[in-house]
XYZ file of C-alpha atoms in Angstrom:
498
model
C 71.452 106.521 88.840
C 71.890 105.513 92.327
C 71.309 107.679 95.608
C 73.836 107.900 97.938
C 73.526 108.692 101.479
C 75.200 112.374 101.666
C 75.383 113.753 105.274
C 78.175 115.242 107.408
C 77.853 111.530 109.426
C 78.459 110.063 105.943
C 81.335 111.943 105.397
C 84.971 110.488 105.303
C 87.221 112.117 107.677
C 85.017 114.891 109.363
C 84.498 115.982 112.841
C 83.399 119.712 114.825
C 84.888 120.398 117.751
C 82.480 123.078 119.454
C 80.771 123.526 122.762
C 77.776 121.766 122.200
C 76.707 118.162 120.517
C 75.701 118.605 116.874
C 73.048 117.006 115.695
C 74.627 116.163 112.259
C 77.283 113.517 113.897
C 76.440 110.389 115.624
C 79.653 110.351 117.785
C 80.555 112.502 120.493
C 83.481 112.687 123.149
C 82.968 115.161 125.931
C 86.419 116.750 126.868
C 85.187 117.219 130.596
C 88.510 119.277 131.299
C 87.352 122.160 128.672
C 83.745 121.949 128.189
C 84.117 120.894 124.424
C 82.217 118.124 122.367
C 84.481 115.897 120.125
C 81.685 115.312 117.591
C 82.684 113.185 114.435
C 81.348 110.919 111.428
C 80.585 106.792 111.390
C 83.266 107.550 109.063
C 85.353 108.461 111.232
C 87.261 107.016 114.103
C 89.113 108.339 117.170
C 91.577 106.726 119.737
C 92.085 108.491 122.728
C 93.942 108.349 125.734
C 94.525 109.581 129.328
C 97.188 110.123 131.496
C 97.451 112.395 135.541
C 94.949 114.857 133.626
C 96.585 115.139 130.118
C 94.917 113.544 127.009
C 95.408 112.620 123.240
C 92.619 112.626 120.933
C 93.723 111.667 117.559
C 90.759 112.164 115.040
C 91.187 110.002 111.226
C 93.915 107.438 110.620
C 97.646 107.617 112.060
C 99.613 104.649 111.138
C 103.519 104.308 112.255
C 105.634 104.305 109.300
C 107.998 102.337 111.754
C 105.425 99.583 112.136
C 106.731 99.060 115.827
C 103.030 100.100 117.193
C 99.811 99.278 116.284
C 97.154 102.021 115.538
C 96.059 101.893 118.927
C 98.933 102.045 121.018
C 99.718 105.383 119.461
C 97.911 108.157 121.757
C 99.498 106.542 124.896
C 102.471 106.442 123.159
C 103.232 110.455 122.261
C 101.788 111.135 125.944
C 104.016 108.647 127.878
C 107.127 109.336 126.486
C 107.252 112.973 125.732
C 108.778 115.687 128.257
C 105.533 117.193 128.664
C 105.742 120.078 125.474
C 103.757 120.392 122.767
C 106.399 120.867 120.405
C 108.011 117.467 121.790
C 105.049 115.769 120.711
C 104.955 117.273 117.657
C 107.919 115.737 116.624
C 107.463 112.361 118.046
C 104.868 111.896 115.748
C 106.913 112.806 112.717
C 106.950 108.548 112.059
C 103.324 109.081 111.841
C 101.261 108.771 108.210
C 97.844 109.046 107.275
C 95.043 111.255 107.365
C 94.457 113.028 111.051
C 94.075 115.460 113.401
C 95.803 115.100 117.083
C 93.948 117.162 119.812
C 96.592 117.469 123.033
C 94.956 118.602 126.222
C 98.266 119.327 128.433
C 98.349 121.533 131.486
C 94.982 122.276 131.482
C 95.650 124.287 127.625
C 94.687 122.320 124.756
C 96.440 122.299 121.164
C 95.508 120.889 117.812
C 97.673 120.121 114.858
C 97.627 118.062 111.587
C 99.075 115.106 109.661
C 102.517 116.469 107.422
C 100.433 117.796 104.745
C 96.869 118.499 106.516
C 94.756 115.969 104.784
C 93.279 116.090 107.404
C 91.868 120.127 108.127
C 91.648 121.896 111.052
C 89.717 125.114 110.047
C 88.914 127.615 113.148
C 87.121 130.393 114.133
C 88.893 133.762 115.894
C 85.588 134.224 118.024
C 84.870 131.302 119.667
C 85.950 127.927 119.975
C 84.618 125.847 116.980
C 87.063 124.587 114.504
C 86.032 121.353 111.779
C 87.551 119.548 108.905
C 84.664 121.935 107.292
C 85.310 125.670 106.824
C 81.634 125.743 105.652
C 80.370 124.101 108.500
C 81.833 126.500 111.216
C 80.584 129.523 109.178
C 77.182 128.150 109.240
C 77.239 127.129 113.654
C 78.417 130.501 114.054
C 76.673 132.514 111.479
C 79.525 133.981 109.726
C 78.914 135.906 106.565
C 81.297 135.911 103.986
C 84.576 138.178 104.402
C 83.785 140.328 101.057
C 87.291 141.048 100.730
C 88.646 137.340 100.944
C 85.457 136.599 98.592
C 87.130 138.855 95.871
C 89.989 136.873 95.928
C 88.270 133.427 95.610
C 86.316 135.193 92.866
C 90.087 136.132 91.125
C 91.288 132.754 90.401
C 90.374 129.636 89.513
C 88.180 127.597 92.657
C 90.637 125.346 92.608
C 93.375 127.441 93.317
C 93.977 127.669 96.952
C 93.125 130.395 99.079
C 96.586 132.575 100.158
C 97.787 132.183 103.439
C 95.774 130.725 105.958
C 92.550 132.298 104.658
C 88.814 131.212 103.831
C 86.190 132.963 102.308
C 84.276 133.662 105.513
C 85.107 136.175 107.808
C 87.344 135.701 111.266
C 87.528 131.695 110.104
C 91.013 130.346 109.143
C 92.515 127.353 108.750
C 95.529 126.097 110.079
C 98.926 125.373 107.603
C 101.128 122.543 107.588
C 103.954 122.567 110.126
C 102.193 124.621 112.273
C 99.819 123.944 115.202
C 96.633 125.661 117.037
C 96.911 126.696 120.288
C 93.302 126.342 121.028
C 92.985 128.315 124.265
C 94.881 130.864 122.935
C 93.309 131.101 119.275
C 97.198 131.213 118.553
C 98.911 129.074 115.764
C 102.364 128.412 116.036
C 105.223 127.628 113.395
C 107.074 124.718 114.252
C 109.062 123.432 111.304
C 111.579 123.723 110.268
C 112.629 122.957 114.072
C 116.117 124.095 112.983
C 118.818 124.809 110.312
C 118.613 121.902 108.327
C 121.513 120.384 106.502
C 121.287 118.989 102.886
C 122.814 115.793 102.317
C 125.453 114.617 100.330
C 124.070 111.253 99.609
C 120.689 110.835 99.483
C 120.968 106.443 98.605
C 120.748 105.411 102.227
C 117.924 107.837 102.746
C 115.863 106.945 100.054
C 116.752 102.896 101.043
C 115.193 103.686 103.839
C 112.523 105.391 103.123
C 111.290 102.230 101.159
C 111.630 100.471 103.659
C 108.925 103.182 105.555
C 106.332 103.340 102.691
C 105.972 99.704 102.566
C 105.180 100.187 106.066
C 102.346 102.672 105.514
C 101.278 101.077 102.671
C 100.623 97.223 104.364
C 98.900 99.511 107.723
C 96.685 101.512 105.170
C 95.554 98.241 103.303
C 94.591 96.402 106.547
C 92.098 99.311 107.106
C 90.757 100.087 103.693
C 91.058 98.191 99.979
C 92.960 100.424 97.658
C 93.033 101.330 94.591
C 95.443 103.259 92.246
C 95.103 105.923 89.914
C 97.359 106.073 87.239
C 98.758 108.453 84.331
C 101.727 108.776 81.866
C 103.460 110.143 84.353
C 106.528 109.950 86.829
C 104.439 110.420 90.370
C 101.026 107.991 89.756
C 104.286 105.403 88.566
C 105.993 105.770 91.699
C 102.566 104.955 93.627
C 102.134 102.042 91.246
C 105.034 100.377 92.083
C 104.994 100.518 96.249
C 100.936 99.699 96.013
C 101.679 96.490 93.862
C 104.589 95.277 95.298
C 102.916 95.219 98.375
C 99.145 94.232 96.963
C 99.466 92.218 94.589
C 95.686 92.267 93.039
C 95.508 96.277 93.229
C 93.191 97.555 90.593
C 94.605 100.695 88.721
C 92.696 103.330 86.775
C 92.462 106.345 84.964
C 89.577 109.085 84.234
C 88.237 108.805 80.580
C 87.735 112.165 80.012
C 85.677 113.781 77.493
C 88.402 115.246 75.513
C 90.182 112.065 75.759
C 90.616 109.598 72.791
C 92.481 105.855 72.623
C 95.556 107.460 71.719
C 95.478 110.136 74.964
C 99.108 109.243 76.300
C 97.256 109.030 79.692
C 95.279 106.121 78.331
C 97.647 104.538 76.025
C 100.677 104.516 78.910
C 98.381 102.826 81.482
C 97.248 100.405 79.893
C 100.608 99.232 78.571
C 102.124 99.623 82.213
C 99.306 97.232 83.368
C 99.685 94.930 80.882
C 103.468 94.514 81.478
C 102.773 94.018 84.790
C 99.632 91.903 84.489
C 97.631 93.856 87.088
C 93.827 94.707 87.097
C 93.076 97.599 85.066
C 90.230 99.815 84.301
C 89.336 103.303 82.395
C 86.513 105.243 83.966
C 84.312 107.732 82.009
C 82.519 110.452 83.249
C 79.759 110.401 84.604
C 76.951 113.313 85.996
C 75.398 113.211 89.361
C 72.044 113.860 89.550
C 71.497 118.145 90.831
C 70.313 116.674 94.327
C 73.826 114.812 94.656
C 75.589 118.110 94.121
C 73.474 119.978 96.279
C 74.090 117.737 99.351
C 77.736 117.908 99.310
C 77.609 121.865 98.430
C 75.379 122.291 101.883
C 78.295 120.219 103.342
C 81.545 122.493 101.987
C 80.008 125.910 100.389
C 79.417 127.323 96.566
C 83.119 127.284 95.447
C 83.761 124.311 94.014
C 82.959 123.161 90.585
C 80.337 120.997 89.505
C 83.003 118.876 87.454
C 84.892 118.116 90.168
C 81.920 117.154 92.408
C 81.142 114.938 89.124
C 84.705 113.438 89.371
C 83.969 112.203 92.811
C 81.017 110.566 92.143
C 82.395 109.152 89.098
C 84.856 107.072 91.559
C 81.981 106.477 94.259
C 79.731 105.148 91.213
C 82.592 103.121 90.575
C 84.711 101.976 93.711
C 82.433 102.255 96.482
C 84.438 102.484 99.520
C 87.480 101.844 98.456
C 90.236 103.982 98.970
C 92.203 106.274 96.970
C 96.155 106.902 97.046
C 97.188 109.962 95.678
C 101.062 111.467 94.165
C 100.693 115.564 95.002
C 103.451 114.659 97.898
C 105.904 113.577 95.611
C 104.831 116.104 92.835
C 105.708 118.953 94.500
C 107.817 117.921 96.861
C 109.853 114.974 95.524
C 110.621 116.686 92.052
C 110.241 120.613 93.334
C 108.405 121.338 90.890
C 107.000 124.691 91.596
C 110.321 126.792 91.139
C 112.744 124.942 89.210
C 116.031 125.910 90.501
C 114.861 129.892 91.066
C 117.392 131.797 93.344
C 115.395 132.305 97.132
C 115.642 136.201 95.778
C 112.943 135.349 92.997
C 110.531 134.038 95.678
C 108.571 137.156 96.158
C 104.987 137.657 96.566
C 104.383 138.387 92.738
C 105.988 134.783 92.162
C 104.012 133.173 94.402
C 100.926 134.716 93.122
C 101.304 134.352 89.851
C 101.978 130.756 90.231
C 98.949 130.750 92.700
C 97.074 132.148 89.478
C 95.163 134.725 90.839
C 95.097 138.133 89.622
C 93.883 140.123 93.150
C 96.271 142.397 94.533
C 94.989 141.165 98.357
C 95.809 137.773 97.563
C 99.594 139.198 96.660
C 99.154 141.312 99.908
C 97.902 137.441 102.112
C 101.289 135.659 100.139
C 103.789 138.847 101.447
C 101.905 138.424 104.901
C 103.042 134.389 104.478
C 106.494 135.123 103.338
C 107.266 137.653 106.052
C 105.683 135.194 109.004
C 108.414 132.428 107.206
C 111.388 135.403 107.149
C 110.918 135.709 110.541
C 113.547 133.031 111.556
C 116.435 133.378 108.836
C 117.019 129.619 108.727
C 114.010 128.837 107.365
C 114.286 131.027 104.257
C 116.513 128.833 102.636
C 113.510 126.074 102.337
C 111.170 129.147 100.894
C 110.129 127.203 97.918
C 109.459 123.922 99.803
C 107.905 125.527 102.371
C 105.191 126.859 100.321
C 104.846 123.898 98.419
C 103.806 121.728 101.561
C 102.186 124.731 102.903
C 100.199 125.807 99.665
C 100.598 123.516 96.895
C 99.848 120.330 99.081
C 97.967 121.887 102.195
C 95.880 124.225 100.502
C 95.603 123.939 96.834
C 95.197 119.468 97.271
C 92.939 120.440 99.946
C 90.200 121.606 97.501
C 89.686 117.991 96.079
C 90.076 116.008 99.490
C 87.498 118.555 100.894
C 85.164 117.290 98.182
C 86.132 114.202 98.163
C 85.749 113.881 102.188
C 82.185 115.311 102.031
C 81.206 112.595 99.367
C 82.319 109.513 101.842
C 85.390 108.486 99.895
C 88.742 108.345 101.456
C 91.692 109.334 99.823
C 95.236 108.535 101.195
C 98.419 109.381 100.227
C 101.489 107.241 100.818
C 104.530 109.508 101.227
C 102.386 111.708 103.822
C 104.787 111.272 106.888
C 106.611 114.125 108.205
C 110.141 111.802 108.621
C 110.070 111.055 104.649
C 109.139 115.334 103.760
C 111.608 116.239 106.082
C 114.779 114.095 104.245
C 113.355 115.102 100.797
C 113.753 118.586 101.503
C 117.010 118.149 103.033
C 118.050 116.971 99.168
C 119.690 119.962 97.385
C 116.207 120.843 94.983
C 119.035 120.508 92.043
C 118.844 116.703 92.137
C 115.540 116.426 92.991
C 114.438 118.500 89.853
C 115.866 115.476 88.154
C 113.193 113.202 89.146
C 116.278 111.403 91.402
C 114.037 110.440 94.120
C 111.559 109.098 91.629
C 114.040 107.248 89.481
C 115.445 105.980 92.679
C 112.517 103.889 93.546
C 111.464 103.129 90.713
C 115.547 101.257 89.541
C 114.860 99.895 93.265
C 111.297 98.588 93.192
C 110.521 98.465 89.036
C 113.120 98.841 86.947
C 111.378 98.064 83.961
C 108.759 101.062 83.907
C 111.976 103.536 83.348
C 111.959 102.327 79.900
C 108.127 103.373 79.415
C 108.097 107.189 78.182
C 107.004 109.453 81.095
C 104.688 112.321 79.867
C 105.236 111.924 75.929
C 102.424 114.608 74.930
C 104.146 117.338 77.230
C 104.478 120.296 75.587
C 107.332 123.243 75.765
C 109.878 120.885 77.938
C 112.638 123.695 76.814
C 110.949 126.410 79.410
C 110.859 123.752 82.516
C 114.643 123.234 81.448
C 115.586 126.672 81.801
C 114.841 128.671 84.736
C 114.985 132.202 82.887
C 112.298 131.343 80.559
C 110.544 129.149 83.007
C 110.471 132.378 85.279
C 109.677 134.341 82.409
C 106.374 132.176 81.404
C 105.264 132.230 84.904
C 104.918 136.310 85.359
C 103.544 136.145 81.503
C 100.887 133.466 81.559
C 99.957 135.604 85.159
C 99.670 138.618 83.049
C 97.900 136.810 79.978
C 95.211 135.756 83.057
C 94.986 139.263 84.349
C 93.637 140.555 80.702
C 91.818 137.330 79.450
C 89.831 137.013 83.278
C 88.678 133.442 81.666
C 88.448 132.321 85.673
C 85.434 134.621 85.725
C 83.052 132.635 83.201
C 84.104 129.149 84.617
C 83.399 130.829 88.060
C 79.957 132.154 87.397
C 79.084 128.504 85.417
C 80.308 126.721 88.576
């Protein structure tokens, strides 16, 4: 069994930014004009630049989906042509994919916000100024004790189920959603997406044309930084990965987690393999394997108790295996690109004991954190009609995808996602969630890019494909299997195993 080096400097993606240097990073920026340290992982990098007294800071890797500038070229870039708002460069960096945090010191006030689907975190305290890719690691600089009602609610679901809202199980720390940013002065976040009404469109071809056009972009910029690899399934997203990642690297490995309850005939296995032999492309199966207690420990002292030993054993399954490769990950184009969280539902049916139940967690506080949610989104009618995607990117991909990255991040692996650009989310929601339910946006690259793997079955072992095709009984299953949880409790034993 071999040691790895865990440490917060080992860590993929992390940073503090606090008042004082912290010993646990061997990089710090001082940002003279507020009296802050930038402190951040050899992991890590940051580009930075300075204008008449404004800066950018942008923490993690931003590529341009465009592929008209080069990494670097991108701070100056959103502060020389911007008007000189926040919100302007917020949108400027819509082109923008990867895995990052931009800090914007403008006027003397100084903001923070995330990549489309904060893969990158930004989790802050109300009290002070001290916010980290870590919730874990802010609650221990400032001493914060658990929030005992928040820790009922990460006690009534599943760990990895996402927190409601903008919550964390410590007390005054939040973290910051998707589409909104952090007014750091302030200890204000802001909504700013949708930035208006947003049209659907009729045709979606020359969109999704396009967008090929902007994934091949992101995928060539993340492979001159990192070699990938690609996990792969029987199903439609990990397919759609496959086919931009080896038209555009043509060695790419590919692999899938041999489980324990897995056999050779495990569609998941079976479907892989004959994908990657139609395609002659590299291709291994991966089975578990169990990190030692001190490997656990190291990255639970990094992100807190709630997270499952399994998972932890998942990640160092793939560090055991890849090293430092990289990871490129569907959840984008899962929930997003197929909506698959509501299935046609009416905006009346999106109510806080929906969103709970599909949450899966049987508190009545976390139903009390979603209504909070829903009523901060009803606050600007335009944006209602988006409910569902909204708390997909919000939830589904900001929170509940965050619990793996988080893991993930504090092991030293880097996982990317392809699709993570707020100009590609922003057209897929503007297609009516009728046609994207139809896996068009996935059968659209796929005709374009590899026609062939449309006549490979998608999912053959899936089970009760009648209730996803009817959106009574789909509803229907959702509030039952919620109220099936809320007798069983079988959360609780998994929770107390760990």
């Amino acid at each position: 069994m071999v040691n790895y080096n865990i440490s917060l400097d080992d860590a993929a993606f992390a940073y503090l930014v606090y008042d004082k240097k912290h010993e646990g990073f061997s990089n710090h920026i001082l940002l003279k004009e507020h009296n802050l340290y930038l402190n951040y992982s050899k992991k890590t990098e940051v580009l930075y630049y300075t204008n008449n007294e404004n800066s950018i800071y942008i923490i993690g890797l931003c590529v341009d989906s465009h592929a008209e500038l080069e990494r670097s070229q991108i701070p100056a870039f959103l502060l020389t042509n911007n008007p000189g708002t926040i919100d302007e460069i917020i949108k400027m960096s819509a082109r923008f994919a990867g895995n990052y945090v931009v800090l914007v010191s403008l006027e003397k006030e100084l903001f923070a916000y995330t990549d489309a689907t904060a893969f990158l975190q930004i989790n802050y305290s109300k009290d002070a100024i001290c916010f980290s890719s870590f919730a874990h690691l802010v609650a221990k600089i400032l001493n914060k004790p658990f929030d005992e009602c928040n820790l009922k609610i990460r006690e009534s679901a599943d760990y990895v189920a996402a927190m409601p809202n903008d919550i964390t199980v410590y007390k005054n720390i939040k973290t910051v959603l998707p589409n909104h940013y952090f007014h750091i002065n302030k200890f204000d976040v802001c909504r700013f997406y949708p930035y208006e009404e947003l049209e659907y469109y009729d045709s979606y071809t020359d969109i999704l044309n396009r967008h090929i056009v902007l994934i091949d972009n992101i995928v060539k910029e993340y492979a001159k930084y990192n070699n990938l690899v690609c996990p792969l399934t029987s199903g439609w997203d990990s397919r759609v990965v496959f086919s931009f990642l080896t038209r555009n690297i043509p060695d790419i490995q590919s692999y899938t987690f041999f489980h324990k309850n897995f056999t050779a005939e495990t569609p998941d296995i079976v479907i892989p393999k004959k994908i990657c032999k139609l395609k002659n492309k590299k291709y291994i199966q991966i089975p578990d394997l169990q990190p030692s207690d001190e490997f656990v420990s190291k990255i639970t002292e990094i992100i807190g108790q709630h997270y499952y030993k399994s998972d932890i054993a998942m990640a160092y399954t793939y560090k055991d295996t890849f090293g430092a490769s990289a990871s490129i990950t569907g959840d984008i184009i899962d929930q997003l690109g197929k909506s698959a969280l509501v299935n046609l539902l009416p905006t009346f049916l999106a109510t806080s004991s929906y969103f709970v139940a599909k949450k899966r967690n049987i508190s009545p506080d976390a139903k009390k954190e979603v209504a909070i949610y829903l009523k901060r989104i009803k606050k600007e009618k335009h944006n209602w009609p988006y409910v569902y995607d909204l708390f997909g990117l919000e939830d589904q991909c900001g929170r509940w995808a965050g619990y793996a990255r988080t893991i993930y991040s504090a092991a030293g692996i880097t996982l990317l996602n392809i699709f993570n650009c707020k100009e590609i989310i922003d057209d897929w929601i503007r297609i009516r969630r009728s046609k994207r339910k139809k896996h068009c946006i996935h059968i659209y690259f796929l005709h374009a890019l590899a026609r062939d793997l449309l006549q490979i079955p998608f999912n053959p072992d899936e089970k009760f494909k009648f209730v996803s095709n009817s959106k009574v009984l789909f509803f229907l299953a959702t509030h039952i299997r919620h109220l099936i949880k809320k007798i069983r409790k079988p959360h609780l034993k998994k929770n107390k195993k760990g």
